[in-house]
Short mmCIF file of C-alpha atoms and ligand atoms in Angstrom, two decimals:
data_model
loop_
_atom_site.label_atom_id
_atom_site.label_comp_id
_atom_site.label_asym_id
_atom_site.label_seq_id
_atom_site.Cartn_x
_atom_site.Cartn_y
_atom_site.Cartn_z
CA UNK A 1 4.19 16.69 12.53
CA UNK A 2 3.75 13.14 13.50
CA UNK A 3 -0.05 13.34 14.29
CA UNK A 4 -0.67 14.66 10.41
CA UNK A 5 -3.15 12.30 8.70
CA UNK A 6 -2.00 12.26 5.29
CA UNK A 7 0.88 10.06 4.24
CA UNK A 8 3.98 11.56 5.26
CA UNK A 9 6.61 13.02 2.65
CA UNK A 10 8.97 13.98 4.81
CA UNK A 11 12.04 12.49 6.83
CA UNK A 12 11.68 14.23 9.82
CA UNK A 13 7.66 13.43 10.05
CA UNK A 14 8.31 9.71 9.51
CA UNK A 15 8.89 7.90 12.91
CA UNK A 16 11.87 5.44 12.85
CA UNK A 17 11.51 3.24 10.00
CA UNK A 18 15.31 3.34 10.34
CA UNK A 19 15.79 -0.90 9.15
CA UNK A 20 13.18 -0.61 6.01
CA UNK A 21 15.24 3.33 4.90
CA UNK A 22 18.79 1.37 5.27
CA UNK A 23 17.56 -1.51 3.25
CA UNK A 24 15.77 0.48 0.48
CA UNK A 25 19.20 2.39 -0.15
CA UNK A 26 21.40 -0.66 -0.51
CA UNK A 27 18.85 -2.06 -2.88
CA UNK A 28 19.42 1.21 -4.83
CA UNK A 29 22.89 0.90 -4.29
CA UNK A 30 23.01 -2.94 -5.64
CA UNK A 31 21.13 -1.18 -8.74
CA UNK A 32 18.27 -3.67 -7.85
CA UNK A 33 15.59 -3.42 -10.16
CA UNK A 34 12.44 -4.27 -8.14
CA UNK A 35 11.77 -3.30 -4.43
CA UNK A 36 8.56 -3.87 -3.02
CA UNK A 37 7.21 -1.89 0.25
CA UNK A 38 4.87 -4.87 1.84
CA UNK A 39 2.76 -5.14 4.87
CA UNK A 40 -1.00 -4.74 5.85
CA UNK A 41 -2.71 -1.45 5.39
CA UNK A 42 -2.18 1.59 7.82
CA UNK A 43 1.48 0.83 8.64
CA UNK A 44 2.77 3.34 6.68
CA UNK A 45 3.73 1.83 3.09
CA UNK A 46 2.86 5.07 1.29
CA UNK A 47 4.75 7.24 4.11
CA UNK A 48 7.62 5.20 3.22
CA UNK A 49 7.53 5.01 -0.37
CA UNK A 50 7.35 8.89 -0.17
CA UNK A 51 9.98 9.52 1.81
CA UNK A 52 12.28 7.11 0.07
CA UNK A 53 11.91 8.75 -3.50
CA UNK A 54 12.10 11.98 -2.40
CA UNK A 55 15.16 11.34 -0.20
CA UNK A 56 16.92 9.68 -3.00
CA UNK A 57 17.77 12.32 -5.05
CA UNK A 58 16.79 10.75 -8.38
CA UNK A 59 13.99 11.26 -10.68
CA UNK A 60 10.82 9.38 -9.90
CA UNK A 61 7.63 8.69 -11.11
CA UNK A 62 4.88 7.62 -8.43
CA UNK A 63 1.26 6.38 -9.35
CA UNK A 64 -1.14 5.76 -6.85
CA UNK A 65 -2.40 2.30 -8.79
CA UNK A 66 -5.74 1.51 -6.57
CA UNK A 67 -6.98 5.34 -6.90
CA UNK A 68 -6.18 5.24 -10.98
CA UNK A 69 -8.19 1.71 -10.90
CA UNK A 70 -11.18 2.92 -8.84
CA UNK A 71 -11.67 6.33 -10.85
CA UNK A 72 -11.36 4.84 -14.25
CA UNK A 73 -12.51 1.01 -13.53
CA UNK A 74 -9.43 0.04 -15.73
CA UNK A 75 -6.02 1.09 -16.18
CA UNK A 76 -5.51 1.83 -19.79
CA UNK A 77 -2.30 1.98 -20.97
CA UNK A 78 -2.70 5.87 -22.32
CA UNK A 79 -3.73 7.20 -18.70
CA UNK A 80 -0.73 5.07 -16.97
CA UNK A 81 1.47 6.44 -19.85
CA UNK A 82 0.49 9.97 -18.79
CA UNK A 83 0.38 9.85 -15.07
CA UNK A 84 3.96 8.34 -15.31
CA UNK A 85 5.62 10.83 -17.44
CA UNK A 86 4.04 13.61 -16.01
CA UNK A 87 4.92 12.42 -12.79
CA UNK A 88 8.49 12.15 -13.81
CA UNK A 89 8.70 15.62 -15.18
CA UNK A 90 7.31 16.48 -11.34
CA UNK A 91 10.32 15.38 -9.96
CA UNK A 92 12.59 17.65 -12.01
CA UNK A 93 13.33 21.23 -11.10
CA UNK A 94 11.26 22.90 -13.22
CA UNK A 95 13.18 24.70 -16.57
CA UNK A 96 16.33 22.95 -15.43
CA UNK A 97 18.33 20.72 -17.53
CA UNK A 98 17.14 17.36 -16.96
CA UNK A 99 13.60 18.50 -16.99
CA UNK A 100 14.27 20.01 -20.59
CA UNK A 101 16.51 16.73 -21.70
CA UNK A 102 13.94 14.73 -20.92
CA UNK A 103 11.04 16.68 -22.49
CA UNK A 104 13.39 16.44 -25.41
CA UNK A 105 13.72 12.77 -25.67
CA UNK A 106 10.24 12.05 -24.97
CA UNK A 107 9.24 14.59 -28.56
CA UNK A 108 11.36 11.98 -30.46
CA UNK A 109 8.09 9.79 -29.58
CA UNK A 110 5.40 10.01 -32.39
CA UNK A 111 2.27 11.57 -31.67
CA UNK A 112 3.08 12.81 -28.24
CA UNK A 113 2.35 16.21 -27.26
CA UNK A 114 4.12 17.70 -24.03
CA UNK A 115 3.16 21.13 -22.54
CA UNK A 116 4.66 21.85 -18.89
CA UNK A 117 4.54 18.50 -17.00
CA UNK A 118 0.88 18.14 -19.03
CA UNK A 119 1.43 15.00 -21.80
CA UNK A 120 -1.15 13.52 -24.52
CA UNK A 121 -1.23 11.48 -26.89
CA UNK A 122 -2.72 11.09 -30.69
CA UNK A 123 -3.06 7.96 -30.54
CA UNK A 124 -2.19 5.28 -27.78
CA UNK A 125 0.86 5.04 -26.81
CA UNK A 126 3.45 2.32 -26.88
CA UNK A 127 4.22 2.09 -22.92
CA UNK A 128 7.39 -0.15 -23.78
CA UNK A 129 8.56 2.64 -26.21
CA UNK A 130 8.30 5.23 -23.12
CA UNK A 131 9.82 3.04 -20.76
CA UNK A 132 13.39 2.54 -23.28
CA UNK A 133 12.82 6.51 -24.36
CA UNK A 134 12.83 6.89 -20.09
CA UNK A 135 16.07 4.23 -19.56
CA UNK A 136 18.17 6.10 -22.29
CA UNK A 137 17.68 9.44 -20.87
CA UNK A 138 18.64 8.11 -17.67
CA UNK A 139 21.81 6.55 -19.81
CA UNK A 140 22.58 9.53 -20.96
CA UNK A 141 22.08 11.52 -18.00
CA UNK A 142 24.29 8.54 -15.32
CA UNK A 143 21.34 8.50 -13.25
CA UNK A 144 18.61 6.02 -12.37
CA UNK A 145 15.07 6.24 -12.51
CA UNK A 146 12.57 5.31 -9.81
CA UNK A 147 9.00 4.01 -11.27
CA UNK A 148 6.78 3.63 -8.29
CA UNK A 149 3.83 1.74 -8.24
CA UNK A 150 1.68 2.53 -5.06
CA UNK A 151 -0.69 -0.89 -4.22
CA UNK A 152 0.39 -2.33 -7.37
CA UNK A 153 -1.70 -5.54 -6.90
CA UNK A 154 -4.54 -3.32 -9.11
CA UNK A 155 -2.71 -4.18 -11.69
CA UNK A 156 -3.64 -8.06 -11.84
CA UNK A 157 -7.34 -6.42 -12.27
CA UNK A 158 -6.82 -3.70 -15.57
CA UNK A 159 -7.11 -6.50 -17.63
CA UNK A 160 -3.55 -5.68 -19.36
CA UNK A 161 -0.29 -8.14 -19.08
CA UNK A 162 1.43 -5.66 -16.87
CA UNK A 163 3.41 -7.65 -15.24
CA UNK A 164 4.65 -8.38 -18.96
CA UNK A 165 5.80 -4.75 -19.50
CA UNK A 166 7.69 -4.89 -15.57
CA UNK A 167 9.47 -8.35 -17.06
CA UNK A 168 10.43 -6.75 -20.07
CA UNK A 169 11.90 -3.65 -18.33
CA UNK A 170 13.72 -5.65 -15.65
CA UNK A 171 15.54 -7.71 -18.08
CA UNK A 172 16.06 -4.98 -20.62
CA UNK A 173 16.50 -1.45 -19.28
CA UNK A 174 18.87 -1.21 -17.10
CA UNK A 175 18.46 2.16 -15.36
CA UNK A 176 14.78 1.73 -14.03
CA UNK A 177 14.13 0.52 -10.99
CA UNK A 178 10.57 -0.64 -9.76
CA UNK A 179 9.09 0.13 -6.90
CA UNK A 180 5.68 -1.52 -5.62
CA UNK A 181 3.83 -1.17 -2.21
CA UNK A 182 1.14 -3.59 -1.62
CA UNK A 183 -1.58 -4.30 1.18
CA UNK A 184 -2.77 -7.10 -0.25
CA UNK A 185 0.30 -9.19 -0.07
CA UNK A 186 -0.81 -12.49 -1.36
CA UNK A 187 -2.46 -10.74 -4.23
CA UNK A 188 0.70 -8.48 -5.38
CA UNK A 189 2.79 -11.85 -5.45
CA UNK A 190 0.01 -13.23 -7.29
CA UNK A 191 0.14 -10.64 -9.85
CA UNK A 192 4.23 -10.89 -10.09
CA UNK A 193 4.14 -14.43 -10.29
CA UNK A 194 7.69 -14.85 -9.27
CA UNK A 195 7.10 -18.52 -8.25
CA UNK A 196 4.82 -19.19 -11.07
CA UNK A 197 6.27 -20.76 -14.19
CA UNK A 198 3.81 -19.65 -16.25
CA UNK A 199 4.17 -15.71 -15.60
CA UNK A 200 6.36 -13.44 -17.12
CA UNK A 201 8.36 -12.50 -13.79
CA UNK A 202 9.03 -16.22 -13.28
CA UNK A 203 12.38 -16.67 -11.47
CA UNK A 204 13.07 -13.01 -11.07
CA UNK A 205 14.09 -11.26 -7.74
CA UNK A 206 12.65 -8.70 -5.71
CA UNK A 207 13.90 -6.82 -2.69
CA UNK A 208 11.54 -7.18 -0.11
CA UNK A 209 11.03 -4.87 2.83
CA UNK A 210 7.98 -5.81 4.78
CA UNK A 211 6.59 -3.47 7.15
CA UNK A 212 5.98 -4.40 10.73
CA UNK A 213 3.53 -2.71 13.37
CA UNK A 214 5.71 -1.01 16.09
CA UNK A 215 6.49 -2.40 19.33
CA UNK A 216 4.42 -1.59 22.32
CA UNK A 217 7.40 0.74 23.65
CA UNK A 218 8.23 2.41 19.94
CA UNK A 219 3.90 2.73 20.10
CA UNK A 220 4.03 4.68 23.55
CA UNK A 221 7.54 6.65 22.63
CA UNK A 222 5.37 7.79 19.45
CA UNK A 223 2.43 8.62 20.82
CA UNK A 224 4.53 10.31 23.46
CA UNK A 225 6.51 12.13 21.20
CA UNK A 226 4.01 13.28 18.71
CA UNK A 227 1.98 15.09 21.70
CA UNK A 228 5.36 16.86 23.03
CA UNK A 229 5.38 18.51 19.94
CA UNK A 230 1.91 19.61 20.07
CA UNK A 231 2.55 20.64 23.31
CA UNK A 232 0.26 18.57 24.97
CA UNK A 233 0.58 16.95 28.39
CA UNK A 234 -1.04 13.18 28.10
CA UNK A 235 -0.07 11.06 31.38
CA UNK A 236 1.18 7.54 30.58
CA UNK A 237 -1.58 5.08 31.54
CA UNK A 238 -4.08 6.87 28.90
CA UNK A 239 -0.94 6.12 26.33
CA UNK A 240 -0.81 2.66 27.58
CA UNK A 241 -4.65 2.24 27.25
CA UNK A 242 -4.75 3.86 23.69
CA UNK A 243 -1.65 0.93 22.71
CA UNK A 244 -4.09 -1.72 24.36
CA UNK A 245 -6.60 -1.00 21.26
CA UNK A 246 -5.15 0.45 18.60
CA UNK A 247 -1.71 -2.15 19.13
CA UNK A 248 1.08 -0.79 17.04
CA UNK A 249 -0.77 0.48 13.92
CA UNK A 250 0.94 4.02 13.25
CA UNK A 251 -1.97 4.80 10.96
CA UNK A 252 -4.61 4.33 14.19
CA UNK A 253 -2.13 6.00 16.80
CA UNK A 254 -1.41 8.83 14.89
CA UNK A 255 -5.55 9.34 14.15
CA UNK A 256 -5.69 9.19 17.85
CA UNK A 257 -3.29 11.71 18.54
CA UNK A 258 -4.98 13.88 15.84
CA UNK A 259 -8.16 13.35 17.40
CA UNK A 260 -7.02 13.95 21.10
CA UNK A 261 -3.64 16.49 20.80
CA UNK A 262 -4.89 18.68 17.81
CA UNK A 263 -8.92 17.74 17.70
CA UNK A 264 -8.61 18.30 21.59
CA UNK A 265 -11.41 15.36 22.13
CA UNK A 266 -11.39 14.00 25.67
CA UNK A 267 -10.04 10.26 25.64
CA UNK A 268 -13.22 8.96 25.61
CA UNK A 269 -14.38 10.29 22.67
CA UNK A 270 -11.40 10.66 20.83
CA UNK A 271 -11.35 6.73 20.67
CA UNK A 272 -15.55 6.61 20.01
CA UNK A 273 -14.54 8.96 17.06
CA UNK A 274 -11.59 6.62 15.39
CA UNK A 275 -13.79 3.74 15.70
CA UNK A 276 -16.41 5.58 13.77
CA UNK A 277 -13.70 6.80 11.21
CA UNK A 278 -12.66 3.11 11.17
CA UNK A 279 -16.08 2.12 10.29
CA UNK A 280 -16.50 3.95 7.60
CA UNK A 281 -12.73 3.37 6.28
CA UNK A 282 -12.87 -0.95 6.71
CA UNK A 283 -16.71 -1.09 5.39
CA UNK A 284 -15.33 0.88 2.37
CA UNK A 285 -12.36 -0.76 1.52
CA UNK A 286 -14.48 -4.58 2.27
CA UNK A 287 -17.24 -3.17 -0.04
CA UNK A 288 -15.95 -4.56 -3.17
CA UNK A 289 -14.53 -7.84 -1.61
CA UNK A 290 -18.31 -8.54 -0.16
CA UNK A 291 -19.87 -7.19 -3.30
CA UNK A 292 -18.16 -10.37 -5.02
CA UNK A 293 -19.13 -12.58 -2.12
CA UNK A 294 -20.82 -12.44 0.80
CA UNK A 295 -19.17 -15.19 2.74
CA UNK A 296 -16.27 -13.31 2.97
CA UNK A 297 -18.04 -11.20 5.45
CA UNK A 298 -19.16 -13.91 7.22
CA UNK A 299 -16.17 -15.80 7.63
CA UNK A 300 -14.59 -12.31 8.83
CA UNK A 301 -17.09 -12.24 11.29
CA UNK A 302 -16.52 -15.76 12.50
CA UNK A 303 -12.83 -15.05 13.11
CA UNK A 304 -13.63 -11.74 14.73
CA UNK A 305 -16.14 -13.61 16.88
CA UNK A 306 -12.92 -15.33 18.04
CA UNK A 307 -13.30 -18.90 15.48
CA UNK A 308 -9.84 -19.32 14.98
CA UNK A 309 -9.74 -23.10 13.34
CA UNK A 310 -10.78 -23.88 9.97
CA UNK A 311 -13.64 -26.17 10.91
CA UNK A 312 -15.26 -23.83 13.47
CA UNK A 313 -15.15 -20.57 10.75
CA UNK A 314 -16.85 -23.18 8.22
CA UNK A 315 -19.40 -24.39 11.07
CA UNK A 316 -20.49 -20.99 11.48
CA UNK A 317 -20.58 -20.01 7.72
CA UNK A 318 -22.99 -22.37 7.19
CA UNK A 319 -24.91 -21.92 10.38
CA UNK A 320 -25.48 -18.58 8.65
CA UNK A 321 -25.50 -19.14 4.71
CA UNK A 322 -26.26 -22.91 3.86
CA UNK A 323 -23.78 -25.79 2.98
CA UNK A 324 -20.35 -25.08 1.42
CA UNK A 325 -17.89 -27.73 -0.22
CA UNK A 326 -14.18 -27.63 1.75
CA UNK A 327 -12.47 -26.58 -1.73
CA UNK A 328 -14.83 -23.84 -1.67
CA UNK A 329 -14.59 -22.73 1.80
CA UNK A 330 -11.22 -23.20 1.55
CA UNK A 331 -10.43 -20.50 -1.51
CA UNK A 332 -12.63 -18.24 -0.08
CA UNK A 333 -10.02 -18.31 3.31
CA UNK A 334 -6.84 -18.45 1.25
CA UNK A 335 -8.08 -15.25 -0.64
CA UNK A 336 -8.73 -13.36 2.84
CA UNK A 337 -4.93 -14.14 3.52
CA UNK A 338 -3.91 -13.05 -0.19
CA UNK A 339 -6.05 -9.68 0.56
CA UNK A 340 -4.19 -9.23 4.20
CA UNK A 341 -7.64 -9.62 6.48
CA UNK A 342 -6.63 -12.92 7.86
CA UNK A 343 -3.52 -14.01 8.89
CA UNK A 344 -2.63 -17.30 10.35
CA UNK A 345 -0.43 -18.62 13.19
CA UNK A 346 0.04 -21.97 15.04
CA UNK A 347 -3.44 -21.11 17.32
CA UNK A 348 -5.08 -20.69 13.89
CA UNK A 349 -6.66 -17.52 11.81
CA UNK A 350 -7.02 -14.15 13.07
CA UNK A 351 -7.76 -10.34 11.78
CA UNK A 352 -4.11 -8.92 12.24
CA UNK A 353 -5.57 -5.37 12.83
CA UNK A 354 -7.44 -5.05 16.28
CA UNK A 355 -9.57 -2.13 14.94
CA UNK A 356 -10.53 -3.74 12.08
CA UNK A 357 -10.99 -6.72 14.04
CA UNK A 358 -13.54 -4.57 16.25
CA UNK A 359 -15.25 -3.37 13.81
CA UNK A 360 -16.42 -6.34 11.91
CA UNK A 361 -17.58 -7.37 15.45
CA UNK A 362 -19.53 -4.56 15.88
CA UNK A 363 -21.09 -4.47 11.98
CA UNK A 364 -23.29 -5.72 9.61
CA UNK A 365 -21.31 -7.10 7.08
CA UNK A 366 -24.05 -8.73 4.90
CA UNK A 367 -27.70 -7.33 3.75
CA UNK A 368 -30.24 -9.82 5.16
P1 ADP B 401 -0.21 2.62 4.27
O1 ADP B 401 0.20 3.18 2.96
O2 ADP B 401 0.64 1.46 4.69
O3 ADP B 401 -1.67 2.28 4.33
P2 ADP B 401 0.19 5.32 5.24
O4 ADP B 401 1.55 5.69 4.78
O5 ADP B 401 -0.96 5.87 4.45
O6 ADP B 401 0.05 3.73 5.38
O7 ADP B 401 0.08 5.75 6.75
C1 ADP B 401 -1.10 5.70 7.49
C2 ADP B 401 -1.11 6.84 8.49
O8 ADP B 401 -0.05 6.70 9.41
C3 ADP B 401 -0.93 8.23 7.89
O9 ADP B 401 -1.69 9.09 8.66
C4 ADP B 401 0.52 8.55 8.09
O10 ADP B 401 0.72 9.93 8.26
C5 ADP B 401 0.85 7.79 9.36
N1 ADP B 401 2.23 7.24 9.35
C6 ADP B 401 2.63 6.18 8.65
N2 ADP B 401 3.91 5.88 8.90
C7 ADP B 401 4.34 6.77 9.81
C8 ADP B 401 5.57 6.98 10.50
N3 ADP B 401 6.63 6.17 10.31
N4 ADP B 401 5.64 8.01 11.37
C9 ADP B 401 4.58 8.80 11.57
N5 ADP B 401 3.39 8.65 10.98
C10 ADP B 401 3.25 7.64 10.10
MG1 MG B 402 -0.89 3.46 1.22
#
């Protein structure tokens, strides 16, 4: 169902996509080791990255990165360890053959302790050991091995050299392939470091598929299409007027057609009830960007106020919160790019995301 408002894991739920699906299988074909799924949040990077791994065939490990950073504060080694063998076992058909070759190599490891898909450790583990224990199997086996990383930029904040372990696997172990989605563009290149000399992933190539709202007709022919399934009968200019707000975000247009084809709200208060949802969703995932500062709120709200030039959002920053240096200001506005909640053309800054854009308009970003 195309209106569903989890992440989709299945071909026929995913609307086109058709470009970013060819040029994930050449990269697999290539035996490229490290793809990343990029593009701002709510266009469909984990509806992708499921479909993808499934459709492949091979075994995969997926871990949901920002949820194992927010639950645990960290991302220790033994937990990531855990979640990605477990994870692989998933994938297998359970008492086949490669589920019980596998569960074989990994008891060569010392101190590990497998029962099911359910693994711990004695003592922490060595995560480079797992990785060549992992590559081997897959040796052995002719296969390859997906590792997926979903918003992998949480890495840069566990503390641990990460990236290290990716550099060492890319160069060394042959059979695994990386996967990474990231929102926060800027910061997942950050982490990789692939222009940086001084990071482990210096030099190194990545496939990169980025993500791309839809099109104002591929936004209509899905919202279209999504309510002939559910059988519903929406005439075109409420389509067109639903596109006007929500642009080409699948992630709002399908929440609309939830709220209006399955929800059965009228149109009026289907879209009252996504900006509410939206609210709740933006002011969350902001919280811990405006717990470490809150200028980025402001200068959010200057943009969404419709300040599109550097010296008008820094006019209006300190209209609000007192004098700022221009190196200052100027990090603080480069990081809202890096985190996807600005983006800049030729007529200056803007919030790519006309929802989010609304409701930063509409909120109270900062206590007092
Ligand atoms: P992201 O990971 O980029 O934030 P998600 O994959 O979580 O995006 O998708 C956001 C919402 O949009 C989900 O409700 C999902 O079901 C829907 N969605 C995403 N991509 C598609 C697609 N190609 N076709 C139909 N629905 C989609
Ligand atoms: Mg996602």
């Amino acid at each position: 169902m195309l209106f569903d408002l989890q992440p989709k894991t299945r071909r026929k739920d995913l609307y086109d996509r058709e470009r970013e699906l060819k040029e994930f299988n050449n990269a697999l074909k290539l035996n490229e080791k490290l793809i990343l799924l990029l593009g701002i949040r709510r266009l469909g990077k984990s509806s992708l990255l499921n479909v993808v791994l499934s459709d492949s065939g091979l075994p995969y490990a997926k871990i949901d990165v920002r949820s194992l950073y927010f639950t645990h504060g960290s991302i220790p080694q033994e937990l990531l360890a855990k979640k990605i063998l477990s994870s692989l076992l998933q994938s297998l058909p359970p008492s086949g053959k490669l589920r019980l070759g596998l569960a074989n190599v990994l008891t060569s490891i010392r101190g590990i302790h497998l029962s099911g898909v359910q693994v711990e450790f004695e003592k922490r583990p060595d995560l480079a050991e797992i990785l060549e224990k992992i590559n081997s199997w897959a040796d052995k086996e002719e296969s390859r091995v997906l590792l997926a990383f979903d918003e992998a930029q949480y890495f840069r904040l566990s503390g641990i050299q990460y990236d290290g372990l990716i550099a060492y696997a890319v160069d060394n172990l042959p059979h695994l392939t990386f996967v990474l989605t990231g929102s926060e563009v800027g910061m997942l290149h950050d982490f990789l470091g692939f222009d940086n000399p001084k990071k482990p992933l210096f030099g190194r190539y990545a496939r990169e598929i980025t993500l791309e709202r839809f099109s104002r007709e591929q936004s209509l022919d899905f919202l279209e299409r999504g309510f002939r399934e559910l059988g519903v009968d929406i005439a075109l200019p409420e389509l067109e007027r639903a596109v006007d707000r929500l642009d080409g975000i699948v992630g709002w247009l399908s929440m609309y057609g939830y709220l209006r084809g399955i929800r059965k709200l009228p149109e009026k208060d289907a879209l009252n009830e996504l900006f509410h949802r939206a609210q709740a969703l933006v002011l969350d995932e902001l919280s811990s960007l405006l717990s470490h500062s809150r200028r980025y709120g402001l200068i959010l709200k200057a943009v969404a106020m419709g300040n599109t030039r550097w010296g008008n959002i820094k006019e209006y920053l300190e209209f609000k919160a007192g004098r700022i240096n221009d190196a200052k200001f100027s990090i603080l506005l480069k990081n809202l790019v890096k985190y996807g909640y600005l983006d800049k053309s030729a007529d200056g800054y803007f919030i790519p995301d006309p929802v989010v854009a609304e409701v930063i308009k509409k909120s109270q970003l900062t206590p007092g």
